[in-house]
mmCIF file of C-alpha atoms in Angstrom:
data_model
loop_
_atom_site.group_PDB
_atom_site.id
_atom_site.type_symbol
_atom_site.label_atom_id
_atom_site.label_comp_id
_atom_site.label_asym_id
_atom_site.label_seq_id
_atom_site.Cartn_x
_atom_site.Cartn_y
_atom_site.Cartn_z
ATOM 1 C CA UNK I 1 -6.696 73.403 14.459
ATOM 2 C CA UNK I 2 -9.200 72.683 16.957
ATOM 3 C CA UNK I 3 -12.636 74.637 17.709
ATOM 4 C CA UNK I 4 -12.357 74.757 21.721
ATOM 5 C CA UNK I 5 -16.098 74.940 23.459
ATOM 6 C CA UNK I 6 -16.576 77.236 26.393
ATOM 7 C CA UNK I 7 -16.555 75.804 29.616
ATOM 8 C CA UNK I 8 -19.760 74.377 31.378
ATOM 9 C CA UNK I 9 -19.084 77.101 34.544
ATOM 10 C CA UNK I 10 -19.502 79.960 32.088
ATOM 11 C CA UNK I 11 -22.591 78.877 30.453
ATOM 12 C CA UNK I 12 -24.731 77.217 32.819
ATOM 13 C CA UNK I 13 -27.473 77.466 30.629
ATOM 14 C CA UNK I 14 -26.367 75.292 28.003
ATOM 15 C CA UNK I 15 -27.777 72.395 29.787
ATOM 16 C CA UNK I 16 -31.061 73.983 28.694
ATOM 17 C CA UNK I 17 -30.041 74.063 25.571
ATOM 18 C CA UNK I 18 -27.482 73.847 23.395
ATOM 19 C CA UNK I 19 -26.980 76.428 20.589
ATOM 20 C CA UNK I 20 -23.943 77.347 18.808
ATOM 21 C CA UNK I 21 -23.938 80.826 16.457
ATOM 22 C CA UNK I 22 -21.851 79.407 13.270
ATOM 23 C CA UNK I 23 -20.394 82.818 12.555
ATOM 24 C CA UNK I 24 -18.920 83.409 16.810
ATOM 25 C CA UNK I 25 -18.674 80.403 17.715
ATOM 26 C CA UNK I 26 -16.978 78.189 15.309
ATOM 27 C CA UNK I 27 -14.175 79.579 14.435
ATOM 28 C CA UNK I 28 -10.930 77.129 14.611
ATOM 29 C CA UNK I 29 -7.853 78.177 16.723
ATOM 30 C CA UNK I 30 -4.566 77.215 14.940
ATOM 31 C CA UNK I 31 -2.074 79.201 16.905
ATOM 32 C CA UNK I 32 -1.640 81.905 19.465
ATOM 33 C CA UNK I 33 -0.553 85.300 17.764
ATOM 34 C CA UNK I 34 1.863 86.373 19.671
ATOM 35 C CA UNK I 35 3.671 83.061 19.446
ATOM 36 C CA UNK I 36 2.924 82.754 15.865
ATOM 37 C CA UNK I 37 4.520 86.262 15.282
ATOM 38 C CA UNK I 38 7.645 85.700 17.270
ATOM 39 C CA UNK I 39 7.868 82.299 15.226
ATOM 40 C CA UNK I 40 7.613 84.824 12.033
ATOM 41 C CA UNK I 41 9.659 86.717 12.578
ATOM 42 C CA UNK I 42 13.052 84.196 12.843
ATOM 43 C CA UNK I 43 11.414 82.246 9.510
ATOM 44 C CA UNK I 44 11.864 85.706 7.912
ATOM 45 C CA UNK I 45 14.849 86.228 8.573
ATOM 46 C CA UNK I 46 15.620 82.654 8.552
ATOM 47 C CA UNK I 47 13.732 82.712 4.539
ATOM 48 C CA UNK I 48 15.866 85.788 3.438
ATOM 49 C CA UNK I 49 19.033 84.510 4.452
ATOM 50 C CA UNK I 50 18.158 81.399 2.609
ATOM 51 C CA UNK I 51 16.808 83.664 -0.775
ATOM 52 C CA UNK I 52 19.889 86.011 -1.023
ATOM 53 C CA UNK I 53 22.108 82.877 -1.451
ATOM 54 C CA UNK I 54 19.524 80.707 -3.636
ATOM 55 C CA UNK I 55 17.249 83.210 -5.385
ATOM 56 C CA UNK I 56 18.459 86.393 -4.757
ATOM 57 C CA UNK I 57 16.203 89.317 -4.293
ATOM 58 C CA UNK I 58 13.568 88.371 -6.886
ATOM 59 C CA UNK I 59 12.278 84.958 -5.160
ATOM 60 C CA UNK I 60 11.870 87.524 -1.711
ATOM 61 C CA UNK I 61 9.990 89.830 -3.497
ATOM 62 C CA UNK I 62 7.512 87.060 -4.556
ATOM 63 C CA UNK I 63 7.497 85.951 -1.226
ATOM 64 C CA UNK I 64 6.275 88.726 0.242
ATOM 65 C CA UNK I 65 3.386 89.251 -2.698
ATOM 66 C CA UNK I 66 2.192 86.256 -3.232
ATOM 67 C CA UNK I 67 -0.881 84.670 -1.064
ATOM 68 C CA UNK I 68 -1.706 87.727 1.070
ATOM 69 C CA UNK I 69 -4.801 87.073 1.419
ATOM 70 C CA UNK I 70 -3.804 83.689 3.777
ATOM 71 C CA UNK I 71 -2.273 83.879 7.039
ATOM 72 C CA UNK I 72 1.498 82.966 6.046
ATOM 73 C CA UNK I 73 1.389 80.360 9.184
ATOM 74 C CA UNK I 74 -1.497 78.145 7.528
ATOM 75 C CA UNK I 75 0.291 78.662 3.862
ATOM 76 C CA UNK I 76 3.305 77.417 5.507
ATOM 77 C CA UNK I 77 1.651 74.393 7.151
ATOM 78 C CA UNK I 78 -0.165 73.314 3.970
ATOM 79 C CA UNK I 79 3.359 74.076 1.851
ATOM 80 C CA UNK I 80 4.876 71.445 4.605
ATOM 81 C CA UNK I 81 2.235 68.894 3.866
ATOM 82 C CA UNK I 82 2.406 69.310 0.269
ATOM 83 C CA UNK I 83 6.075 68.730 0.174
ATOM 84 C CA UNK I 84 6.105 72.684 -1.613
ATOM 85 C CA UNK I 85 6.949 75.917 -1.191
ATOM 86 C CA UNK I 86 4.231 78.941 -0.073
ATOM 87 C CA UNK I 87 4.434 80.823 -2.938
ATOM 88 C CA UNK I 88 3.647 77.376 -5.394
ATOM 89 C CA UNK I 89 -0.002 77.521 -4.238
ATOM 90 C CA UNK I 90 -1.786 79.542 -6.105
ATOM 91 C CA UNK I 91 -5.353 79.197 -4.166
ATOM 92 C CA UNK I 92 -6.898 76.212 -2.348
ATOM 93 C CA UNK I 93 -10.302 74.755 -0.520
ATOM 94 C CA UNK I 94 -10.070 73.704 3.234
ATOM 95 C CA UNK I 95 -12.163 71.564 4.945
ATOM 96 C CA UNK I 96 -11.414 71.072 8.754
ATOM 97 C CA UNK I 97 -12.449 67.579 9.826
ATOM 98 C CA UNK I 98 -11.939 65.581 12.800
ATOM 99 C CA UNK I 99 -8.472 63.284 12.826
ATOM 100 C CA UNK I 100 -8.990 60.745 15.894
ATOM 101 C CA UNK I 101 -8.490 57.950 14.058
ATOM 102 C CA UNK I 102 -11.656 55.167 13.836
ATOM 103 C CA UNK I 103 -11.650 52.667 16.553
ATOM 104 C CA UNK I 104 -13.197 49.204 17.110
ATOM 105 C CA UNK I 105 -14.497 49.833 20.611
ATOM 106 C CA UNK I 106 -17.452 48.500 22.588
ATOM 107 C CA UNK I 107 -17.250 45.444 25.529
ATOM 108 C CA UNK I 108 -17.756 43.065 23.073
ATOM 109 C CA UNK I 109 -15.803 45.313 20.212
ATOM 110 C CA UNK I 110 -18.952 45.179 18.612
ATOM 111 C CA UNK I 111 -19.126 48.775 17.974
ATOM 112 C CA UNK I 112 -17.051 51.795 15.531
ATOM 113 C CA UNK I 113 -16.310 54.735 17.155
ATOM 114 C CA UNK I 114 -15.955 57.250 13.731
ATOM 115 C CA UNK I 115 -16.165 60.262 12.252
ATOM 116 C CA UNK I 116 -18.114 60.623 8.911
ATOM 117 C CA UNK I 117 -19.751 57.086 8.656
ATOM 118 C CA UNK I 118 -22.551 59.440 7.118
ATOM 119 C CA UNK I 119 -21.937 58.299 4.653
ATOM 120 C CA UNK I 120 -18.381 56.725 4.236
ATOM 121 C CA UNK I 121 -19.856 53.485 5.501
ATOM 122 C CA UNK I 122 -22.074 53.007 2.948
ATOM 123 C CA UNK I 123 -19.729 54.277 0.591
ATOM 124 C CA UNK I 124 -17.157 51.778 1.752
ATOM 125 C CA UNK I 125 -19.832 48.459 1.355
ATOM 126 C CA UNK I 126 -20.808 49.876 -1.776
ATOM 127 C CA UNK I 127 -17.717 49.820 -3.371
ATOM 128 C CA UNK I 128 -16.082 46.855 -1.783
ATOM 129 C CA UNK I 129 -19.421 44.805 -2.673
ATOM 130 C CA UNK I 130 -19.086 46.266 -6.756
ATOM 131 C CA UNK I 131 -15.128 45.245 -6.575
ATOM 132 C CA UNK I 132 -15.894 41.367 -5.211
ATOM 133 C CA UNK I 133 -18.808 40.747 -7.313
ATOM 134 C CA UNK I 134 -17.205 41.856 -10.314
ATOM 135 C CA UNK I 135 -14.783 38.884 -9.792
ATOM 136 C CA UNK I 136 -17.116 36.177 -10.293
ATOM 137 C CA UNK I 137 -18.387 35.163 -13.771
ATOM 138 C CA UNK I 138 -19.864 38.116 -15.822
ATOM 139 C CA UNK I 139 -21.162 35.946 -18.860
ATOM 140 C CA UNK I 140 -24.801 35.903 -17.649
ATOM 141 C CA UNK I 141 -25.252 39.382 -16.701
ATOM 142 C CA UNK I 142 -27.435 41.591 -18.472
ATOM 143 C CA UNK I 143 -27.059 45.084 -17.120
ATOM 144 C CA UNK I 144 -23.930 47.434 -15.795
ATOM 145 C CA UNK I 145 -23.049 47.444 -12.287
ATOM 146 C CA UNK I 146 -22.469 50.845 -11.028
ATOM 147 C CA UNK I 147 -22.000 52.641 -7.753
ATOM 148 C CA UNK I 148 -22.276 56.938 -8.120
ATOM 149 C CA UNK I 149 -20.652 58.629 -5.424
ATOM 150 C CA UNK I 150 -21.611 61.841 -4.933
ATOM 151 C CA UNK I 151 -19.859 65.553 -3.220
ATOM 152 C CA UNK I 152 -22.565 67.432 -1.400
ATOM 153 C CA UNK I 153 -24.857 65.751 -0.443
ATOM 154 C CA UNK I 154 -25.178 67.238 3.282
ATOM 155 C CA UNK I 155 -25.900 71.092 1.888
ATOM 156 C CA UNK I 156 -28.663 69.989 -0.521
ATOM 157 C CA UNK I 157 -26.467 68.210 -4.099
ATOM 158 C CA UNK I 158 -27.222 71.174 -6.203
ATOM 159 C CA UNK I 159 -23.160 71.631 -7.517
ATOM 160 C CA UNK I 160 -21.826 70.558 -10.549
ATOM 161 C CA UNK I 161 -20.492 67.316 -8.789
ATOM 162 C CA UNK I 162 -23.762 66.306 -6.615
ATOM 163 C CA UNK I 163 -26.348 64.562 -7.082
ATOM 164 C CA UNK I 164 -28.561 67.427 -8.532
ATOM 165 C CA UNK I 165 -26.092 67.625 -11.809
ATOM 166 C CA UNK I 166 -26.169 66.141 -14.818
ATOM 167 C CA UNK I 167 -23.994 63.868 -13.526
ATOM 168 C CA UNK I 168 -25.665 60.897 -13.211
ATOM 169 C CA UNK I 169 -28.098 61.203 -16.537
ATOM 170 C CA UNK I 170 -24.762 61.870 -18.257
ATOM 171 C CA UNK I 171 -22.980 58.691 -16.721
ATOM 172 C CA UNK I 172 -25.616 56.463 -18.477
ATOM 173 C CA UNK I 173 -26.272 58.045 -21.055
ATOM 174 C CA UNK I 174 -22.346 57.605 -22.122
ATOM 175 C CA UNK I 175 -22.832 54.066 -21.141
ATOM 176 C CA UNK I 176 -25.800 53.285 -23.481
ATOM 177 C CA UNK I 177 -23.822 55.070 -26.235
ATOM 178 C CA UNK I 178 -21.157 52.409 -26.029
ATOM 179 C CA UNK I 179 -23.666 49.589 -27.081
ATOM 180 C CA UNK I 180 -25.362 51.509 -29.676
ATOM 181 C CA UNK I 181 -26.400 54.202 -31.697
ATOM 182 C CA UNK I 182 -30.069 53.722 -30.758
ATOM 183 C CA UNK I 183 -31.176 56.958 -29.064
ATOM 184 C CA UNK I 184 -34.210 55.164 -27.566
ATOM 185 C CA UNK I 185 -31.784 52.570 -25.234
ATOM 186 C CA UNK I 186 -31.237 55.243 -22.992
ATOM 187 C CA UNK I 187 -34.641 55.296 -21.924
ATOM 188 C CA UNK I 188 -34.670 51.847 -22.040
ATOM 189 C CA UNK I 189 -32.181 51.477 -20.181
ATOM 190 C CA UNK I 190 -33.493 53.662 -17.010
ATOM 191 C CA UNK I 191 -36.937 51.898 -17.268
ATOM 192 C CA UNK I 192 -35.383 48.574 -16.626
ATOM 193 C CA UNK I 193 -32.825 49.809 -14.058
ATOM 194 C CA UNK I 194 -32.613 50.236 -10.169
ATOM 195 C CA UNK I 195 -30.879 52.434 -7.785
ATOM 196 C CA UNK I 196 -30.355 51.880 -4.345
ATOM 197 C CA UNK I 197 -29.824 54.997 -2.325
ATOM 198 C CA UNK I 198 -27.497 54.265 0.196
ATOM 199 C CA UNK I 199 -27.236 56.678 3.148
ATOM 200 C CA UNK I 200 -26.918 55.836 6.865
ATOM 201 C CA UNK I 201 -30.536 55.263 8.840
ATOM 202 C CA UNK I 202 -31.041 56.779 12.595
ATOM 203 C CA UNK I 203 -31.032 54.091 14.850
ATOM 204 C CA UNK I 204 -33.285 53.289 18.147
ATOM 205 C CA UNK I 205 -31.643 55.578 20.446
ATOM 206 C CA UNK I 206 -31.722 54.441 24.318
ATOM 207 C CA UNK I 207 -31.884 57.042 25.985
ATOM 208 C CA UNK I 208 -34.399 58.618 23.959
ATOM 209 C CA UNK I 209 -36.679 56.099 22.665
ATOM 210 C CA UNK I 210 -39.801 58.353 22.272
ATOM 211 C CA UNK I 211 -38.402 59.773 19.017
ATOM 212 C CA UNK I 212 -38.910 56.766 17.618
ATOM 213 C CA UNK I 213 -41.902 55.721 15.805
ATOM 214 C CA UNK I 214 -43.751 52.637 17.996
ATOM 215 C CA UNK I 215 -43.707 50.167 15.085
ATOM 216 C CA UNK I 216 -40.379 51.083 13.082
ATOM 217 C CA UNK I 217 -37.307 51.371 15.516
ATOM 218 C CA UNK I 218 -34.419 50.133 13.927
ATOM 219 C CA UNK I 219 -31.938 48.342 15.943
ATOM 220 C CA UNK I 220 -27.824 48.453 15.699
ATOM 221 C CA UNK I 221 -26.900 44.888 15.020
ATOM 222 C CA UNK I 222 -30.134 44.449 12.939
ATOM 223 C CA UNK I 223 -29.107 45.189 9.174
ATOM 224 C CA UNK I 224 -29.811 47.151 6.624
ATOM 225 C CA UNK I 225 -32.918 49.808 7.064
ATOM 226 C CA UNK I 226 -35.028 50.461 4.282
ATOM 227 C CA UNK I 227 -36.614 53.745 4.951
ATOM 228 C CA UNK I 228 -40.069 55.039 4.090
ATOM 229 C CA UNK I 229 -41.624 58.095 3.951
ATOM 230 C CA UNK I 230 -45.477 59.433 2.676
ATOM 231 C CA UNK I 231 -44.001 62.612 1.354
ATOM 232 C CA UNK I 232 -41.343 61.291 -0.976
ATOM 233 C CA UNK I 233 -38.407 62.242 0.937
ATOM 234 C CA UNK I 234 -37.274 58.902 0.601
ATOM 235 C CA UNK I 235 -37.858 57.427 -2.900
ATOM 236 C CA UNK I 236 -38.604 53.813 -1.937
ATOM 237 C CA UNK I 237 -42.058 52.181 -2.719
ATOM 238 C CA UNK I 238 -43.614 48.860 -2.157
ATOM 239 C CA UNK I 239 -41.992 47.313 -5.618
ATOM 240 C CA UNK I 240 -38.520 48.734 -5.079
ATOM 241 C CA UNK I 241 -38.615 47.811 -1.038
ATOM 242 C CA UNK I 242 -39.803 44.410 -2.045
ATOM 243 C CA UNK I 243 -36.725 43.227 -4.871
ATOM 244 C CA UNK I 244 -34.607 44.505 -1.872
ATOM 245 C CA UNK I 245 -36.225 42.371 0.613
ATOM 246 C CA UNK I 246 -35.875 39.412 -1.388
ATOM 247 C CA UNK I 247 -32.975 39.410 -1.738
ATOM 248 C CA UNK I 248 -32.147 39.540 1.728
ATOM 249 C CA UNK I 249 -34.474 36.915 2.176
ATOM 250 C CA UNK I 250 -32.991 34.553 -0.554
ATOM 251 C CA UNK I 251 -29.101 35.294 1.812
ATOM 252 C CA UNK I 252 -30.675 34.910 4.961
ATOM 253 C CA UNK I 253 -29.924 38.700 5.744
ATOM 254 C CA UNK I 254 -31.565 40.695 8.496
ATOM 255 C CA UNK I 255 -33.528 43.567 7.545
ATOM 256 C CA UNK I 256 -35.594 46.445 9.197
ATOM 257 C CA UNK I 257 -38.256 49.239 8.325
ATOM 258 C CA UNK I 258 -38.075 53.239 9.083
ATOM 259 C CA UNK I 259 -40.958 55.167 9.119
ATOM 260 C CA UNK I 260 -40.373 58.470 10.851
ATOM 261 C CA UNK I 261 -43.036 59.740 13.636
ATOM 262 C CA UNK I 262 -45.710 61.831 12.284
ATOM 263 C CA UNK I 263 -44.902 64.615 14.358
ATOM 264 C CA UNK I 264 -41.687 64.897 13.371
ATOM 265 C CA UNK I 265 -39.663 66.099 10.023
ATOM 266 C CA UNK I 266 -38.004 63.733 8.257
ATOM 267 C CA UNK I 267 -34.095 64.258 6.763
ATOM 268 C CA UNK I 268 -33.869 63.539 2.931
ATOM 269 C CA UNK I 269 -31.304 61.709 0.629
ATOM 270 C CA UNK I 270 -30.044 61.613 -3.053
ATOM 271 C CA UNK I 271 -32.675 59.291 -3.762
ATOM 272 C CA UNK I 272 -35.515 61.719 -4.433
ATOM 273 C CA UNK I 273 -33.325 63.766 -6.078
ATOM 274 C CA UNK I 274 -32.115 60.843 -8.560
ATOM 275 C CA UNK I 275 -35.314 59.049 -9.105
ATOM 276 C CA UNK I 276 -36.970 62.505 -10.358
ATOM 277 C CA UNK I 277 -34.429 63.852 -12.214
ATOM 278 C CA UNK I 278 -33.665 60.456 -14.018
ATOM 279 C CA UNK I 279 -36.975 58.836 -13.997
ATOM 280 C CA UNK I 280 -34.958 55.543 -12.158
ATOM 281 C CA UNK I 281 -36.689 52.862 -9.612
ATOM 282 C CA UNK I 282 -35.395 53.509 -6.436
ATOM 283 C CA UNK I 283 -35.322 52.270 -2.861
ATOM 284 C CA UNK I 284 -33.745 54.351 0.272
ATOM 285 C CA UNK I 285 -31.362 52.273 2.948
ATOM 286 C CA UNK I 286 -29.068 52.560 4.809
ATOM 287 C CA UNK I 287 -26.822 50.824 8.065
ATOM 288 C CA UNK I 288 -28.303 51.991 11.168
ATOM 289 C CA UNK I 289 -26.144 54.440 13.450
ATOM 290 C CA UNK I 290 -26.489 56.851 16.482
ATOM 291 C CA UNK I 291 -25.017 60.152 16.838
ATOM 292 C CA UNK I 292 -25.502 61.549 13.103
ATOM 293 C CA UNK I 293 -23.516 64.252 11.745
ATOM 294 C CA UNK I 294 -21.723 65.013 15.512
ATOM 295 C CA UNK I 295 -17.984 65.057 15.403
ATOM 296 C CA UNK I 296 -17.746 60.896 16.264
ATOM 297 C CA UNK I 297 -20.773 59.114 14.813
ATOM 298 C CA UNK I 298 -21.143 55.286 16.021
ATOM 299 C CA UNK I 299 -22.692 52.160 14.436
ATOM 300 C CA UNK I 300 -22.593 48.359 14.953
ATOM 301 C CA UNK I 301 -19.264 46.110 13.613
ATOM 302 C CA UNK I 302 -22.442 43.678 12.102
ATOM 303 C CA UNK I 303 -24.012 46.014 10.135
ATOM 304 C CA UNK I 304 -21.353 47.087 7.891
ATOM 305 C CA UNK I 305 -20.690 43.306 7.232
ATOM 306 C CA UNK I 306 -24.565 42.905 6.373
ATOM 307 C CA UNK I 307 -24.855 46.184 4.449
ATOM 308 C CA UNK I 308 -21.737 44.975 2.513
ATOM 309 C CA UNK I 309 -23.142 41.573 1.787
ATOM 310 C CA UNK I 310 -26.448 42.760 0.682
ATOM 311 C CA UNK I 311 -25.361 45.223 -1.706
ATOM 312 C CA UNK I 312 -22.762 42.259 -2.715
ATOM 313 C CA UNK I 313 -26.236 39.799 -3.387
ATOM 314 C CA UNK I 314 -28.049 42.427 -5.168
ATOM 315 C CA UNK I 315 -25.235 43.435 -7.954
ATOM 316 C CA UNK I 316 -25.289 39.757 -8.073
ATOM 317 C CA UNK I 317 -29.085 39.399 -8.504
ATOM 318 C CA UNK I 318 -30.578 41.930 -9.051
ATOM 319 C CA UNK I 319 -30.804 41.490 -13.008
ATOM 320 C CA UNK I 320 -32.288 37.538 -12.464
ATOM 321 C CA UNK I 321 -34.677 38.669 -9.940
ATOM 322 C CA UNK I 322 -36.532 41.519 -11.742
ATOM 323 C CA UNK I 323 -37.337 39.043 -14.219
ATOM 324 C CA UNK I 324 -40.206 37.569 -12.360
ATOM 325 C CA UNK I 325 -41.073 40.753 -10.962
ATOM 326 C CA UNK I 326 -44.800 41.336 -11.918
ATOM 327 C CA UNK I 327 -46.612 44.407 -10.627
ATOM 328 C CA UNK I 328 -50.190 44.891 -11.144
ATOM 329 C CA UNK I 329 -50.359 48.244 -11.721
#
């Protein structure tokens, strides 16, 4: 399917500006009808020939009943993928998403061309990190490495999968269980923990460098951003953006600072959500990147190697290095 745009010559104005009505204007084409119903028409009759000698009248009947509330073209493409028949699915949830594949691009390749890096980038460093620090010894550590991924996160996490659930106070509180009986290690346990909230940061954008705050423009090649924010839409503070910063200092790892202009709003991220809900220290970063939620997003071939080794060093630190943590509160 693909949502065609109307050409430039018929809209003039949209240099002005752009605005799209998400009930006219984004609906998907997947075929023309008249082709599609000529293509119906010899399945049909292709279909009953095929039923008579398999299934007789009884599997036509179902055929015919079953699903009516889908366009029999789309129920026939998603049967094809699913290696099924029509009738065998009963219901289903479609998401259309763009399928250029990711490229490696840039003079210098230095650059991905993607869709959905926000947030299958950090996702990705996350995960890979958990998996290759997990291999080294284990003996010494004191907590339980985790990384939470979460559905929903883009219309707000309030589902029984996002970050708004149970989910997460669940997931720990299962984990304490394990040790012990002791209903008090569960809060324990979340006063000596630490998320980070990893979602993608907006990078210093050249072509429009005045939405930038003077002082805090993060740069693509530049690391990890931790991101800031006076009204708690980001949950990081100065003792959960410091343990961070050390230990990028302690791997040599570049890092940067986002402050959003004052004039501006500012987007949000899980990590509010999680570190009210749960009561959990928490710092907000994320890999810089232009061209947020369009259809191909972009970031720097660097970053995603130093996101990746920083969240690699902090499973592997983290529980040493908030040790000597003292805060004068």
């Amino acid at each position: 399917m693909r949502i065609p745009t109307l050409a430039i010559h018929l809209d003039r104005d949209v240099r002005d500006a752009f605005k799209v009505n998400t009930q006219s204007h984004l609906l998907p084409v997947l075929a023309t009808s008249i082709k599609a119903e000529l293509n119906k028409v010899v399945a049909e009759n292709d279909q009953a020939d095929s039923d008579a000698q398999t299934h007789g009248k009884k599997s036509n009947e179902r055929n015919t009943s079953n699903n009516s509330k889908h366009h029999s073209l789309l129920l026939q493409l998603l049967a094809d993928q699913l290696g099924c028949e029509p009738e065998d699915i009963s219901d289903f949830e479609l998401q259309a998403c763009d399928t250029q594949p990711s490229i490696v691009a840039g003079a210098t390749k230095e650059f991905i061309f993607s869709g959905r890096l926000d947030n299958l980038c950090m996702s990705f460093c996350s995960l890979k990190a958990l998996i290759e620090s997990s291999e080294s010894n284990l003996e010494d550590e004191t907590g339980v490495r985790l990384v939470a991924l979460f559905d929903h996160e883009e219309v707000g996490s309030d589902s029984a999968q996002g970050a708004g659930s149970p989910a997460m106070l669940n997931t720990l509180s299962r984990i304490t269980n394990s040790f012990t009986a002791d209903s008090k290690l569960l809060e324990k346990a979340i006063q000596r923990s630490f998320l980070v909230s990893a979602d993608m940061a907006h990078a210093l954008h050249p072509n429009y460098m005045e939405k930038h705050e003077e002082n805090h423009q993060p740069k693509l090649h530049g690391g990890l951003v931790i991101k800031h924010n006076a009204n708690q839409r980001y949950a990081t503070n100065a003792v959960t953006s410091l343990i961070f910063r050390e230990i990028a200092r302690n791997h040599n790892l570049p890092v940067q600072d986002f402050v959003v202009r004052n004039d501006m709003a500012c987007g949000s991220t899980i990590g509010p959500i999680l570190a009210s809900g749960v009561g959990i220290r928490t710092v907000d970063v994320g890999a810089p990147q232009l061209s947020m939620h369009s259809i191909r997003e972009m970031c720097a071939v660097d970053d995603v190697n130093y996101s990746y080794e920083h969240f690699k060093a902090f499973f592997l630190e983290f529980s040493h290095l908030d040790e000597k943590i003292k805060v004068d509160a």
